[in-house]
Amino acid sequence: MKYISTRGSAPTLGFEDAMLSSLASDGGLYVPQEWVQLDKAVIASFCDKSYEAVAVEVLTPFMGDSVLAQRLPDFVAQAYATFSTPEVAPLAQLTDQIHLLELYHGPSLAFKDVAMQLLARLMDDALIRRGARASIIGATSGDTGGAAIAAFRGREAVDIFILYPDGRVSDVQRRQMTSVSDAHVHAIAIDGTFDDCQSLVKAAFNDSAFRTQCALSGVNSINWARVMAQIVYYFTAAAQLGAPDRQVAFSVPTGNFGDIFAGYAAARMGLPIAQLMIATNVNDILARTLQSGRYALGAVTATHSPSMDIQVSSNFERLLFEVSNRDAAKVCAYMNALTQEGAFDIDEAALATMRQIFAAARIDERETLAIMQEVKATHGLEIDPHSAVGVGAAQKMDLAADIPIISLATAHPAKFPQAVAAAYGALDNTPASITALADKQERITHLPNNIEAVQDFIRTHKR
Ligand SMILES: *Cc1c(COP(=O)(O)O)cnc(C)c1O
């Protein structure tokens, strides 16, 4: 399998190189040259198989002739042994139609563990075989940092630098990043906002001398390997509910569009998905785009579901590429307009193709808390505010009653103490890993919002 860039002028790469480079050199994102096809019999067999076995079947064809493909069963086994439930991604039934897919049983209690635990093992192995090292740099509004540090700590071939906005992540999220003692893990509090952190990371990548000198690599969802790992649970969940003989639908709390793009990939691979619901909070740029055809940047509002407080939804570029029949020139035109004018208009035909499978709904702050309470009152389940946005959007879906809706539960509520206090007062159960954080020593580097300061720090601390 080869990978091509959505902007058409970066070199075509194999799986390993696409994974290690993360962002394509033309500024685009890598996508597989063709979609792997799984036939009905294969999909039907998934309902009797373990999560790990399905992961190996779904992911191997994406790895082509990479050595990683042979070692995949080991990496998958190790990655999901870190989860607190053997099912990895269990389903819980909420109503006759709506099911919750629990993706928060990994070490950092957010769905980002599902991909990050696998990615860390793949990257480490590829680097060690090449006798290479990498400096992993990432910006986080909270969950990506904790998941990346949990996955990459202790790995010999990498140093990891996570930039987070000082004072703007939850206590739990900060402690997950700062209480790790490994010397090659650096949690950096930036005197600025999340947007500042993201600009610093981009500036570091765009300095090509620095990028080469420090062998920068990225672990956010612009990295294809992360999206790829998330395809698996769309298949396991759907097969448990009767696919491929029955259609299913998904409601996905959406920020950077990585998770829901994995669902789109599953559909392209042969999974019969009736609808993919883009569930957003009041930062509803994607819902407005699907309705009007115009993608227009606005200001970000802080909400109870901070991991979806976003305007530039990176993986939407991958969808634009697909619905434009892989016309890279078209994608370049959209992205240039976005940079220059802060907006672009999607072609009628492309928009119509999008609407065949995607729907969108916006859930406001009041509804989010009300849904958290409703799910607890009616089902005894405490859910996090992001998952509540998913359930709220699922309730708005207008589908035949025999199509099950799978709503993705993307984090454990214990990660969001403020929303929990507002909705529940206190949680019935707080995981021991969260309680234990309070007693751990924190190690934080404070840096100004300044690219030279960040680059100096990375240069001196990479091994
Ligand atoms: C990152 C995140 C999301 C959004 O996922 P995307 O792939 O960025 O769309 C939703 N919920 C939680 C809890 C997250 O951490």
XYZ file of C-alpha atoms and ligand atoms in Angstrom:
478
model
C 0.000 0.000 0.000
C 1.249 3.453 -0.943
C 0.166 6.807 0.455
C -0.516 9.979 -1.507
C -0.881 13.566 -0.316
C -4.191 15.440 -0.489
C -2.286 18.324 -2.110
C -0.733 16.258 -4.870
C 2.902 17.379 -4.881
C 4.562 15.451 -2.033
C 6.300 12.156 -2.801
C 4.209 8.965 -2.687
C 5.346 7.020 0.383
C 5.036 3.564 1.898
C 3.264 3.082 5.225
C 6.299 3.521 7.475
C 7.479 6.726 5.850
C 3.986 8.191 5.786
C 3.687 7.427 9.506
C 7.071 8.870 10.438
C 6.667 12.043 8.380
C 3.162 12.682 9.754
C 2.500 15.818 7.659
C 3.248 15.627 3.922
C 5.992 17.955 2.639
C 3.467 19.894 0.490
C 1.416 20.692 3.599
C -1.187 18.027 2.757
C -2.268 14.903 4.598
C -1.467 11.347 3.550
C -4.283 9.015 2.472
C -4.062 5.426 1.179
C -3.752 5.194 -2.602
C -6.820 2.956 -2.646
C -9.338 1.818 -0.043
C -8.834 -1.711 1.231
C -12.005 -3.769 0.559
C -13.373 -6.260 3.080
C -16.059 -8.596 1.781
C -19.264 -9.481 3.608
C -18.072 -12.856 4.880
C -14.988 -11.276 6.459
C -17.031 -8.545 8.164
C -19.594 -11.111 9.366
C -16.802 -13.142 10.969
C -15.771 -10.203 13.176
C -18.614 -10.700 15.657
C -16.990 -13.913 16.906
C -13.472 -12.507 17.093
C -11.498 -10.606 19.729
C -10.823 -6.890 19.277
C -7.152 -7.730 18.733
C -7.912 -10.278 15.999
C -10.143 -7.827 14.138
C -7.490 -5.119 14.450
C -4.915 -7.354 12.764
C -7.299 -8.208 9.901
C -8.414 -4.630 9.308
C -4.996 -2.979 9.613
C -2.579 -5.401 7.925
C -3.585 -4.514 4.334
C -2.845 -0.823 5.050
C 0.763 -1.644 5.929
C 1.721 -3.133 2.573
C 5.132 -4.783 2.605
C 6.347 -2.959 5.724
C 8.082 -5.200 8.276
C 5.597 -3.733 10.740
C 2.845 -5.822 9.128
C 4.500 -9.050 10.320
C 4.944 -7.767 13.846
C 1.466 -6.247 14.052
C -0.125 -9.101 16.098
C 2.460 -8.526 18.865
C 2.024 -4.753 18.871
C -1.754 -5.033 18.911
C -1.623 -7.495 21.816
C 0.703 -5.222 23.811
C -1.239 -2.046 23.008
C -4.609 -3.374 24.164
C -3.234 -5.222 27.190
C -2.931 -1.722 28.690
C -6.749 -1.393 28.661
C -8.747 -2.154 31.786
C -11.311 -4.287 29.950
C -10.551 -7.310 27.724
C -13.236 -6.210 25.242
C -11.207 -3.002 24.690
C -14.240 -1.133 23.271
C -17.426 -2.553 24.858
C -20.968 -1.577 23.868
C -23.670 -0.554 26.350
C -27.305 -0.312 25.281
C -29.058 2.974 26.078
C -32.414 2.665 24.256
C -33.938 0.273 21.726
C -31.982 2.103 19.060
C -29.024 3.860 20.714
C -25.894 2.085 21.938
C -22.882 3.622 23.632
C -19.434 2.534 22.417
C -17.107 2.913 25.409
C -13.729 3.997 24.107
C -12.301 5.304 27.388
C -10.878 2.190 29.060
C -7.249 2.957 28.143
C -4.496 4.379 30.383
C -5.392 8.079 29.968
C -9.179 7.445 29.944
C -9.865 8.996 26.526
C -10.401 7.345 23.126
C -7.061 8.741 21.977
C -5.405 5.818 23.790
C -6.833 3.370 21.232
C -4.663 4.755 18.449
C -1.803 6.215 20.491
C -0.933 2.920 22.244
C -0.535 1.257 18.857
C 1.160 4.204 17.133
C 3.858 4.436 19.833
C 4.810 0.786 19.320
C 4.840 1.062 15.524
C 6.921 4.253 15.553
C 9.404 3.012 18.132
C 9.998 -0.206 16.183
C 10.391 1.587 12.834
C 12.886 4.057 14.339
C 14.938 1.400 16.129
C 15.188 -0.732 12.955
C 16.429 2.339 11.080
C 18.868 3.269 13.829
C 17.049 6.598 13.964
C 15.582 8.785 16.678
C 12.734 11.279 16.664
C 11.602 14.278 18.662
C 7.874 14.066 18.998
C 6.287 17.434 19.375
C 2.622 18.110 19.954
C 0.188 20.744 21.137
C -2.723 19.696 23.302
C -5.905 21.172 24.676
C -5.871 18.281 27.138
C -6.452 14.691 26.006
C -3.856 14.224 23.265
C -0.997 15.124 25.631
C -1.949 12.618 28.310
C -2.515 9.823 25.787
C 0.756 10.551 23.943
C 2.820 10.640 27.135
C 1.221 7.444 28.461
C 2.019 5.711 25.161
C 5.521 7.028 24.414
C 7.085 7.133 27.896
C 9.969 4.721 28.233
C 10.422 4.284 24.468
C 14.099 4.473 23.654
C 13.959 6.019 20.196
C 11.916 9.095 21.028
C 11.913 12.223 23.111
C 8.532 13.775 23.632
C 7.632 17.437 23.973
C 4.013 18.362 24.690
C 2.970 22.017 24.675
C -0.129 22.881 26.677
C -1.691 26.257 27.517
C -0.721 27.186 31.079
C -3.772 27.297 33.346
C -6.170 26.272 30.575
C -6.326 22.477 30.941
C -8.183 20.621 33.696
C -6.243 19.614 36.848
C -6.595 15.970 35.918
C -5.365 16.545 32.380
C -2.349 18.538 33.610
C -1.361 15.983 36.220
C -1.551 13.160 33.663
C 1.148 15.010 31.712
C 3.304 16.425 34.513
C 3.440 13.528 36.985
C 5.453 11.306 34.639
C 9.052 11.027 35.851
C 10.764 9.717 32.681
C 13.517 12.151 31.725
C 12.671 12.082 27.999
C 9.102 13.286 28.604
C 8.680 17.050 28.648
C 5.386 18.696 29.592
C 5.759 22.344 28.636
C 3.372 24.962 29.985
C 3.188 27.775 27.449
C 2.270 31.251 28.561
C -0.573 31.469 26.022
C -3.647 29.758 24.602
C -4.078 26.412 22.838
C -3.965 28.279 19.513
C -0.575 29.705 20.516
C 0.672 26.191 21.284
C -0.522 24.958 17.906
C 1.152 27.876 16.099
C 4.432 27.105 17.883
C 4.280 23.486 16.764
C 3.515 24.535 13.181
C 6.363 27.057 13.218
C 8.734 24.330 14.427
C 7.646 22.006 11.579
C 7.898 24.785 9.001
C 11.520 25.533 9.948
C 12.958 22.821 7.699
C 16.506 23.053 9.091
C 15.180 22.609 12.609
C 12.777 19.870 11.482
C 15.693 17.875 10.077
C 18.134 18.651 12.886
C 15.738 17.409 15.563
C 13.998 14.750 13.401
C 10.589 16.130 14.314
C 7.615 13.826 14.186
C 3.964 14.404 15.019
C 1.338 12.323 16.781
C -1.865 14.253 16.295
C -4.522 12.985 13.934
C -2.911 14.492 10.848
C -0.811 11.321 11.169
C -2.557 8.659 9.040
C -1.564 5.857 11.433
C -3.750 7.350 14.137
C -6.840 7.579 11.960
C -6.150 4.060 10.670
C -6.098 2.514 14.153
C -9.513 4.045 14.870
C -11.169 2.265 11.915
C -11.123 -0.996 13.887
C -13.820 -0.161 16.450
C -16.304 0.866 13.769
C -16.082 -2.715 12.495
C -16.164 -4.446 15.892
C -19.172 -2.415 17.090
C -21.125 -2.763 13.834
C -20.489 -6.525 13.606
C -21.815 -7.011 17.152
C -25.055 -5.312 16.108
C -25.636 -7.394 12.998
C -23.526 -5.848 10.227
C -22.975 -6.537 7.387
C -26.492 -8.015 7.076
C -27.899 -4.952 8.741
C -27.072 -1.277 8.271
C -25.776 0.687 11.271
C -25.232 4.390 12.010
C -22.751 6.267 14.190
C -22.864 9.506 16.160
C -19.349 10.886 16.695
C -18.338 13.781 18.995
C -16.184 15.719 16.557
C -13.351 18.248 16.765
C -10.458 17.651 14.401
C -12.552 15.210 12.288
C -10.051 12.355 12.785
C -12.370 9.965 14.567
C -15.326 10.400 12.228
C -13.055 10.174 9.179
C -12.092 6.712 10.443
C -15.818 5.879 10.269
C -15.945 7.189 6.710
C -12.942 4.987 5.868
C -14.809 1.967 7.297
C -17.734 2.773 5.000
C -15.410 3.001 1.996
C -13.980 -0.397 2.981
C -17.404 -2.040 2.770
C -19.082 -1.530 6.160
C -22.779 -0.710 5.508
C -23.093 2.622 7.323
C -26.441 4.369 6.826
C -25.287 7.633 8.366
C -22.362 9.299 10.142
C -23.551 12.037 12.492
C -21.066 14.876 13.110
C -21.854 15.807 16.729
C -20.537 19.238 17.686
C -20.799 21.589 20.645
C -21.482 25.301 20.034
C -18.255 25.440 18.018
C -20.350 24.190 15.102
C -18.270 25.135 12.056
C -18.730 21.649 10.570
C -22.502 21.611 11.081
C -22.784 25.018 9.416
C -20.569 23.861 6.555
C -22.665 20.777 5.869
C -25.778 22.914 5.818
C -24.554 25.895 3.796
C -21.618 24.533 1.805
C -19.441 27.354 3.131
C -16.564 26.615 5.527
C -15.966 29.900 7.366
C -13.675 30.338 10.374
C -15.088 32.028 13.466
C -13.982 32.571 17.048
C -13.604 29.620 19.444
C -15.916 29.508 22.469
C -14.779 27.657 25.617
C -17.243 24.864 26.510
C -17.713 21.889 28.849
C -16.309 19.732 26.032
C -12.935 21.444 25.409
C -11.510 18.758 23.120
C -14.035 19.909 20.507
C -13.396 23.644 20.914
C -11.827 24.030 17.507
C -12.203 25.973 14.265
C -9.578 24.496 11.970
C -10.648 20.861 11.642
C -7.562 19.333 10.032
C -8.927 15.999 8.866
C -11.791 17.618 6.981
C -9.151 18.063 4.268
C -9.084 14.270 3.813
C -12.846 14.251 3.254
C -12.642 17.163 0.796
C -10.094 15.170 -1.178
C -12.400 12.121 -1.337
C -15.621 13.947 -2.245
C -13.749 15.918 -4.939
C -12.838 12.589 -6.588
C -9.283 13.001 -5.305
C -8.697 16.232 -7.200
C -5.628 17.621 -5.365
C -5.762 20.928 -7.276
C -9.269 21.453 -5.917
C -8.097 20.770 -2.343
C -5.199 23.230 -2.796
C -7.653 25.882 -3.969
C -9.888 25.327 -0.906
C -6.942 25.457 1.493
C -5.455 28.567 -0.112
C -8.791 30.329 0.193
C -8.965 29.288 3.841
C -5.531 30.757 4.537
C -6.127 33.938 2.572
C -9.804 34.680 3.193
C -10.663 32.503 6.202
C -13.345 30.686 4.181
C -14.103 28.572 1.112
C -17.200 27.321 -0.740
C -17.536 23.619 -1.440
C -18.659 22.622 -4.967
C -22.290 21.514 -5.268
C -21.405 18.003 -6.431
C -18.889 17.471 -3.613
C -21.358 18.763 -1.045
C -24.072 16.439 -2.345
C -21.688 13.478 -2.048
C -20.905 14.465 1.553
C -24.583 14.708 2.442
C -25.223 11.167 1.208
C -23.550 9.795 4.326
C -22.931 12.700 6.738
C -25.417 14.581 8.900
C -24.580 17.104 11.627
C -26.097 18.406 14.851
C -25.075 21.033 17.385
C -25.611 20.477 21.108
C -25.363 23.533 23.352
C -24.031 23.740 26.908
C -27.404 23.454 28.615
C -28.354 20.404 26.535
C -24.964 18.801 27.262
C -25.487 18.912 31.020
C -29.136 17.832 30.655
C -28.100 14.778 28.610
C -25.415 13.837 31.162
C -28.161 13.889 33.814
C -30.725 12.081 31.668
C -28.363 9.211 30.835
C -27.556 8.775 34.514
C -31.211 8.937 35.581
C -32.470 6.493 32.973
C -29.526 4.128 32.572
C -27.404 4.597 35.700
C -24.432 5.569 33.542
C -22.241 8.603 34.198
C -20.930 9.992 30.916
C -18.500 12.777 30.051
C -19.586 16.016 28.310
C -18.117 15.000 24.915
C -19.977 11.697 24.998
C -23.131 13.624 25.969
C -22.818 15.729 22.824
C -22.690 12.448 20.883
C -25.807 11.074 22.577
C -27.663 14.368 22.077
C -26.898 14.283 18.352
C -27.871 10.579 18.199
C -31.285 11.495 19.630
C -31.740 13.937 16.750
C -31.045 11.343 14.053
C -34.017 10.515 11.875
C -33.478 6.925 10.782
C -35.619 3.799 10.393
C -36.132 2.152 13.790
C -34.305 -1.016 12.761
C -31.006 0.792 12.150
C -28.979 0.748 15.368
C -27.194 3.998 16.268
C -23.787 3.643 17.887
C -22.840 6.751 19.843
C -19.134 7.061 20.609
C -18.235 7.661 24.274
C -14.877 9.358 23.912
C -13.698 10.027 27.478
C -14.292 9.071 31.089
C -16.203 11.752 33.037
C -13.502 11.858 35.744
C -11.335 13.818 33.280
C -13.763 16.745 33.336
C -14.368 17.656 36.993
C -16.045 20.999 36.212
C -18.742 19.531 33.983
C -19.172 16.668 36.432
C -19.664 19.127 39.293
C -22.274 20.999 37.264
C -24.165 17.888 36.112
C -23.700 15.354 38.894
C -22.155 17.123 41.890
C -19.746 14.213 42.307
C -19.081 10.912 40.522
C -20.187 7.584 41.989
C -16.911 6.045 40.880
C -13.576 7.747 40.234
C -10.909 5.467 38.704
C -7.967 4.755 41.027
C -5.518 6.110 38.433
C -7.161 9.541 38.739
C -7.271 9.532 42.529
C -3.595 8.545 42.640
C -2.591 11.560 40.525
C -3.189 13.951 43.411
C -0.221 12.572 45.402
C 2.299 12.534 42.579
C 5.146 14.981 42.173
C 4.643 17.306 39.181
C 7.450 18.263 36.795
C 6.683 21.249 34.553
C 8.775 23.386 32.237
C 7.383 26.901 31.824
C 8.206 28.652 28.545
C 7.102 31.930 27.012
C 5.002 31.978 23.837
C 8.128 32.273 21.725
C 9.386 29.935 18.992
C 13.105 30.505 19.710
C 12.594 29.558 23.356
C 10.754 26.372 22.355
C 13.339 25.429 19.725
C 16.219 26.046 22.171
C 14.558 23.839 24.734
C 14.050 21.001 22.255
C 17.603 21.277 20.885
C 19.136 21.070 24.346
C 16.860 18.344 25.714
C 16.574 15.900 22.822
C 18.884 12.979 23.438
C -10.080 14.559 20.695
C -11.423 14.327 21.286
C -12.614 14.433 20.514
C -12.600 14.872 19.053
O -12.032 13.902 18.211
P -11.514 14.339 16.736
O -10.877 13.135 16.179
O -10.545 15.458 16.981
O -12.709 14.782 15.978
C -13.825 14.148 21.128
N -13.893 13.809 22.429
C -12.787 13.717 23.205
C -12.938 13.350 24.642
C -11.525 13.969 22.664
O -10.424 13.873 23.450
